[in-house]
Coordinates of C-alpha atoms in Angstrom, one line a residue:
M8 CA 8.1 -48.6 26.9
S9 CA 7.9 -46.4 29.9
E10 CA 7.9 -42.6 29.9
R11 CA 11.2 -42.6 31.8
T12 CA 12.9 -44.9 29.2
R13 CA 11.4 -42.8 26.4
I14 CA 13.0 -39.6 28.0
K15 CA 16.4 -41.5 28.2
D16 CA 16.0 -42.3 24.4
I17 CA 15.5 -38.7 23.6
A18 CA 18.4 -37.6 25.8
R19 CA 20.6 -40.3 23.9
V20 CA 19.5 -39.1 20.5
A21 CA 19.8 -35.3 21.3
G22 CA 23.1 -35.7 23.1
V23 CA 22.0 -34.1 26.4
S24 CA 21.0 -35.2 29.9
T25 CA 17.6 -36.4 30.8
A26 CA 17.1 -33.4 33.1
T27 CA 17.7 -31.2 30.1
V28 CA 15.1 -33.2 28.1
S29 CA 12.7 -32.7 31.0
R30 CA 13.2 -28.9 31.1
A31 CA 13.0 -28.6 27.4
L32 CA 9.6 -30.5 27.1
S33 CA 8.2 -28.4 29.9
D34 CA 9.4 -25.1 28.2
S35 CA 11.8 -24.2 31.0
S36 CA 13.7 -20.9 30.6
L37 CA 16.8 -22.7 31.8
V38 CA 17.2 -24.3 28.4
T39 CA 18.4 -22.4 25.4
D40 CA 16.3 -22.1 22.2
A41 CA 18.8 -24.3 20.2
T42 CA 18.8 -27.0 22.8
R43 CA 15.0 -26.9 23.1
E44 CA 14.7 -27.3 19.3
K45 CA 17.2 -30.2 19.3
V46 CA 15.2 -32.0 22.0
R47 CA 12.0 -31.5 20.2
E48 CA 13.4 -32.7 16.9
A49 CA 14.7 -35.8 18.7
A50 CA 11.2 -36.3 20.3
S51 CA 9.5 -36.0 17.0
K52 CA 12.0 -38.5 15.5
L53 CA 11.2 -41.0 18.1
N54 CA 7.4 -40.4 18.1
Y55 CA 7.5 -39.5 21.6
R56 CA 4.1 -38.9 23.2
L57 CA 4.1 -37.0 26.6
N58 CA 1.9 -38.0 29.5
V59 CA 0.2 -34.7 29.5
R60 CA -1.8 -35.4 32.8
A61 CA 1.3 -36.2 34.6
R62 CA 3.3 -33.4 33.0
N63 CA 0.6 -30.8 33.8
L64 CA 0.4 -31.9 37.4
R65 CA 4.1 -31.8 37.8
I66 CA 4.8 -28.3 36.2
Q67 CA 1.4 -26.9 37.5
K68 CA 0.3 -25.8 34.0
S69 CA -2.8 -26.2 32.0
M70 CA -1.0 -26.4 28.7
A71 CA -3.8 -24.6 27.1
V72 CA -4.0 -21.0 25.7
L73 CA -6.8 -18.9 24.7
L74 CA -7.4 -17.0 21.5
V75 CA -10.2 -14.5 22.3
V76 CA -11.9 -12.7 19.3
R77 CA -15.0 -10.5 19.2
N78 CA -16.9 -12.3 16.4
M79 CA -15.9 -15.9 15.3
R80 CA -18.1 -15.6 12.2
N81 CA -15.6 -13.0 10.8
P82 CA -13.4 -14.8 8.2
F83 CA -10.6 -12.4 9.2
Y84 CA -9.6 -14.5 12.1
L85 CA -9.0 -17.8 10.3
E86 CA -5.5 -17.2 9.0
I87 CA -4.5 -15.8 12.5
F88 CA -5.8 -18.9 14.0
R89 CA -3.8 -21.0 11.7
G90 CA -0.5 -19.2 12.7
V91 CA -1.3 -19.4 16.4
E92 CA -2.3 -23.0 16.3
A93 CA 0.8 -24.1 14.4
V94 CA 3.1 -22.7 17.0
A95 CA 1.0 -23.7 20.0
R96 CA 0.7 -27.4 18.8
A97 CA 4.5 -27.6 18.2
A98 CA 5.0 -26.4 21.8
G99 CA 2.6 -29.0 23.1
Y100 CA -0.3 -26.5 23.9
V101 CA -3.9 -26.8 23.2
L102 CA -5.5 -23.8 21.7
L103 CA -9.0 -22.8 23.0
M104 CA -11.2 -20.3 21.1
G105 CA -13.1 -17.7 22.9
N106 CA -15.8 -15.8 21.2
T107 CA -17.0 -12.6 23.1
E108 CA -19.6 -11.3 20.5
D109 CA -18.7 -7.9 22.0
D110 CA -20.3 -8.8 25.4
P111 CA -18.1 -7.6 28.3
E112 CA -19.4 -10.3 30.6
R113 CA -18.3 -13.0 28.1
E114 CA -15.0 -11.4 27.7
A115 CA -14.6 -11.2 31.7
E116 CA -15.3 -15.1 31.8
Y117 CA -12.3 -15.7 29.5
F118 CA -10.1 -13.5 31.8
D119 CA -11.4 -15.6 34.7
M120 CA -10.1 -18.8 33.1
L121 CA -6.7 -17.2 32.8
R122 CA -6.8 -15.9 36.4
D123 CA -8.0 -19.4 37.7
G124 CA -5.3 -21.3 35.9
R125 CA -7.5 -23.0 33.3
A126 CA -5.4 -21.4 30.7
D127 CA -1.7 -20.4 30.8
G128 CA -2.0 -17.3 28.5
M129 CA -4.2 -15.4 26.2
I130 CA -3.9 -13.9 22.8
L131 CA -6.4 -11.0 22.8
M132 CA -8.1 -9.6 19.6
T133 CA -10.9 -7.7 21.0
G134 CA -9.1 -4.4 21.9
T135 CA -10.7 -4.1 25.3
L136 CA -10.1 -5.2 28.8
P137 CA -12.5 -6.2 31.6
D138 CA -13.3 -3.7 34.2
S139 CA -11.3 -5.7 36.7
H140 CA -7.5 -5.8 35.8
A141 CA -6.5 -8.1 38.6
V142 CA -5.4 -10.8 36.2
L143 CA -2.9 -8.4 34.8
D144 CA -1.0 -8.2 38.2
T145 CA 1.8 -10.7 38.3
E146 CA 5.1 -11.0 40.3
A147 CA 7.0 -10.9 37.0
G148 CA 5.5 -7.6 36.0
I149 CA 4.0 -8.7 32.8
A150 CA 0.7 -10.6 32.2
P151 CA 0.7 -13.8 30.0
I152 CA -1.4 -11.9 27.5
V153 CA -0.5 -10.8 24.0
V154 CA -2.8 -8.2 22.2
A155 CA -2.7 -9.0 18.5
L156 CA -3.6 -6.5 15.8
E157 CA -6.1 -4.7 18.1
A158 CA -4.6 -2.1 20.6
V159 CA -5.2 -1.6 24.3
E160 CA -4.1 1.8 25.6
N161 CA -2.6 2.5 29.0
C162 CA -1.7 -1.2 30.0
R163 CA 1.5 -3.0 30.3
L164 CA 0.9 -5.8 27.7
A165 CA 2.8 -7.2 24.7
H166 CA 1.4 -6.3 21.3
V167 CA 1.9 -7.4 17.7
R168 CA 0.3 -4.9 15.4
I169 CA 0.6 -3.1 12.1
D170 CA 0.9 0.6 11.3
N171 CA -2.7 1.4 10.6
C172 CA -2.3 5.0 10.0
T173 CA 0.5 4.5 7.4
A174 CA -1.4 1.7 5.8
A175 CA -4.5 3.9 5.2
K176 CA -2.4 6.7 3.9
Q177 CA -1.0 4.2 1.4
A178 CA -4.6 3.4 0.3
V179 CA -5.6 7.0 -0.2
R180 CA -2.5 7.9 -2.0
H181 CA -3.2 5.2 -4.5
L182 CA -6.7 6.6 -5.1
A183 CA -5.2 10.2 -5.5
A184 CA -2.6 9.0 -7.9
L185 CA -5.4 7.7 -10.1
G186 CA -6.9 11.2 -10.4
H187 CA -9.5 10.9 -7.7
R188 CA -10.5 14.0 -5.9
R189 CA -13.6 13.1 -4.2
I190 CA -12.5 10.3 -1.9
A191 CA -14.7 9.2 1.0
H192 CA -13.9 6.8 3.9
I193 CA -16.3 4.4 5.4
C194 CA -14.9 4.1 8.9
G195 CA -14.9 1.3 11.4
P196 CA -16.5 1.6 14.7
L197 CA -15.5 4.8 16.6
P198 CA -13.9 5.6 18.9
E199 CA -12.0 2.3 18.7
I200 CA -8.3 2.7 18.3
L201 CA -7.9 0.8 15.0
S202 CA -10.7 2.7 13.3
R203 CA -9.4 6.0 14.7
L204 CA -5.9 5.3 13.3
R205 CA -7.2 4.4 9.9
L206 CA -9.4 7.5 9.9
D207 CA -6.3 9.5 10.8
G208 CA -4.4 8.1 8.0
Y209 CA -7.3 9.0 5.5
R210 CA -7.3 12.5 6.7
K211 CA -3.6 13.0 6.6
A212 CA -3.2 11.5 3.1
M213 CA -6.1 13.8 2.0
A214 CA -4.5 16.8 3.5
E215 CA -1.2 15.9 1.7
A216 CA -3.0 15.7 -1.6
G217 CA -4.8 19.0 -1.0
L218 CA -8.2 17.5 -1.1
A219 CA -11.2 18.6 0.8
I220 CA -13.3 16.3 3.0
P221 CA -17.0 17.2 2.9
D222 CA -18.9 16.7 6.2
N223 CA -20.6 13.6 5.0
Y224 CA -17.5 11.8 3.6
E225 CA -16.7 9.9 6.9
P226 CA -19.8 7.7 7.6
V227 CA -19.1 5.1 10.4
G228 CA -19.8 1.5 10.2
D229 CA -19.4 -1.6 12.3
Y230 CA -17.2 -3.8 10.0
S231 CA -20.2 -5.7 8.6
I232 CA -21.3 -6.1 5.1
R233 CA -24.6 -4.5 6.0
S234 CA -23.1 -1.4 7.4
G235 CA -20.9 -1.1 4.3
R236 CA -23.9 -1.0 2.3
E237 CA -25.8 1.4 4.4
C238 CA -22.8 3.9 4.6
C239 CA -22.4 3.7 0.9
A240 CA -26.2 4.4 0.3
G241 CA -25.8 7.6 2.5
L242 CA -22.9 8.7 0.6
F243 CA -24.6 8.4 -2.8
D244 CA -28.0 9.8 -1.7
A245 CA -26.1 12.9 -0.8
D246 CA -25.0 15.8 -3.2
S247 CA -21.6 15.6 -4.8
P248 CA -21.1 11.7 -4.3
P249 CA -17.5 10.5 -4.2
T250 CA -15.6 8.8 -7.1
A251 CA -13.7 6.6 -4.8
L252 CA -14.1 4.8 -1.4
F253 CA -11.5 3.9 1.0
V254 CA -13.3 1.4 3.3
A255 CA -11.9 0.3 6.8
N256 CA -12.2 -3.4 6.0
D257 CA -13.0 -5.7 3.3
E258 CA -16.4 -6.9 4.5
M259 CA -17.8 -3.4 4.5
A260 CA -16.1 -2.9 1.0
F261 CA -18.2 -5.9 -0.3
G262 CA -21.2 -4.2 1.0
A263 CA -20.4 -1.1 -0.6
I264 CA -19.8 -2.7 -4.0
G265 CA -23.2 -4.5 -3.7
E266 CA -24.9 -1.0 -3.2
L267 CA -23.0 0.5 -6.1
R268 CA -24.2 -2.3 -8.3
R269 CA -27.8 -1.9 -7.0
R270 CA -27.6 1.7 -8.2
G271 CA -26.3 0.8 -11.6
L272 CA -22.8 2.0 -10.9
R273 CA -19.7 0.2 -12.1
V274 CA -16.7 -0.6 -10.2
P275 CA -14.1 0.7 -11.1
E276 CA -15.3 2.6 -14.2
D277 CA -17.7 4.8 -12.0
V278 CA -16.4 4.4 -8.5
S279 CA -13.1 2.8 -7.2
V280 CA -13.1 0.9 -4.0
V281 CA -10.1 0.0 -1.7
G282 CA -10.6 -2.3 1.3
F283 CA -8.4 -3.3 4.3
D284 CA -7.4 -6.8 5.4
D285 CA -7.2 -8.9 2.2
L286 CA -9.4 -11.7 3.1
F287 CA -9.0 -14.9 1.2
I288 CA -12.2 -14.2 -0.7
S289 CA -11.0 -10.6 -1.8
E290 CA -8.9 -11.9 -4.6
S291 CA -11.8 -14.0 -6.1
Y292 CA -14.5 -11.3 -5.5
S293 CA -16.1 -9.4 -8.5
P294 CA -14.2 -7.4 -9.3
P295 CA -11.2 -8.5 -7.3
L296 CA -10.6 -6.2 -4.5
T297 CA -7.8 -3.7 -4.1
T298 CA -7.0 -3.8 -0.4
I299 CA -4.4 -3.6 2.4
S300 CA -2.9 -7.0 3.0
Q301 CA -1.8 -7.9 6.5
P302 CA 0.3 -11.0 7.0
R303 CA -2.2 -12.7 9.3
V304 CA -0.6 -16.1 9.5
E305 CA 2.8 -14.6 10.5
I306 CA 1.0 -12.3 13.0
G307 CA -0.5 -15.3 14.7
R308 CA 2.8 -17.2 14.7
T309 CA 4.5 -14.1 16.2
A310 CA 2.0 -13.5 18.8
M311 CA 1.9 -17.2 20.0
T312 CA 5.8 -17.2 20.0
M313 CA 5.7 -14.0 22.2
L314 CA 3.1 -15.6 24.5
L315 CA 5.3 -18.8 25.0
D316 CA 8.3 -16.5 25.8
I317 CA 6.2 -14.8 28.4
I318 CA 4.9 -18.1 30.0
G319 CA 8.4 -19.5 30.0
A320 CA 9.8 -16.4 31.6
R321 CA 12.1 -15.7 28.7
R322 CA 10.4 -12.3 28.2
T323 CA 9.8 -10.2 31.3
A324 CA 8.9 -6.9 29.9
P325 CA 6.1 -6.0 27.4
E326 CA 7.1 -5.4 23.8
T327 CA 5.5 -4.2 20.7
I328 CA 6.2 -5.9 17.4
E329 CA 5.1 -4.1 14.3
M330 CA 4.4 -6.1 11.2
R331 CA 4.6 -4.9 7.6
T332 CA 1.5 -4.3 5.5
E333 CA 1.2 -4.2 1.7
L334 CA -1.3 -2.4 -0.8
V335 CA -2.4 -5.3 -3.1
V336 CA -3.8 -3.6 -6.4
R337 CA -6.5 -5.5 -8.2
Q338 CA -9.4 -4.6 -10.3
S339 CA -11.6 -2.6 -8.0
T340 CA -9.6 0.7 -8.6
G341 CA -9.0 2.6 -11.9
T342 CA -8.6 6.1 -13.1
A343 CA -11.1 8.7 -12.1
P344 CA -14.1 9.2 -14.3
H345 CA -14.1 12.4 -16.5

């Protein structure tokens, strides 16, 4: 059966014109969301397979989007990828992964792909932009880029994020409610925005509880297990070590717990630990980690939906969507030792 006939079949099942089917399948802004969904359901029912090469030439789109991260080895990105990929696939887009390894030149190459039309849009999770922002200049006034979880200051980009400061305060309040008075914070890399916001939340919660912060209670890590171990070692080599740790991500929390074990300290009997992210292994870690949970699959889905709206000209101004977080209390926190 020819592509033309198959489009007519979809039009008959969906109860719309062939022109509407063509617009819906090419993600045109002239089609309502309800009609687009009805056409996609009819196409799926009829096992319709689009001639991708012909469609791409016709609409002058690559039908590919980029998900750019700083370190693909970090398990944090896996569930976000799942959410992005599900929405992209349903819309007929191919998802390409970009891994910068914190290299500005590599990051610039992915922006070049976007500028040159090899990708129609980008979900950015590095928190940085290349020195040249030429790719951000569009006639519509908004670039086909959505910043997910990270934050980029002083630019007109759509963002999907959480309230890092409030989440950090919730973690510290939990420890203070357990009777802890010496609470340290292992920071993420500074001066990155996310790390700064979590540090701000820690400081505000400590001030609310009337708790002092010694000079050495804010060591700076880089989100790796190794840095969590090293920061923890510095805290416990000093005088007046903490009885609780709020750690800026789960991986550093794992490193900190490993260092505490090496020193013969028990978690949570001697030291309580709270992480941030709720990685899939955090629940099965020993002990299961108390942590701030982010809805990463839903964040991925939301970011990709926003990107499709920008690409389809259904969204012409940058918007910020804030997702909810949750403190998940497990066995790595307990009452302060006497």
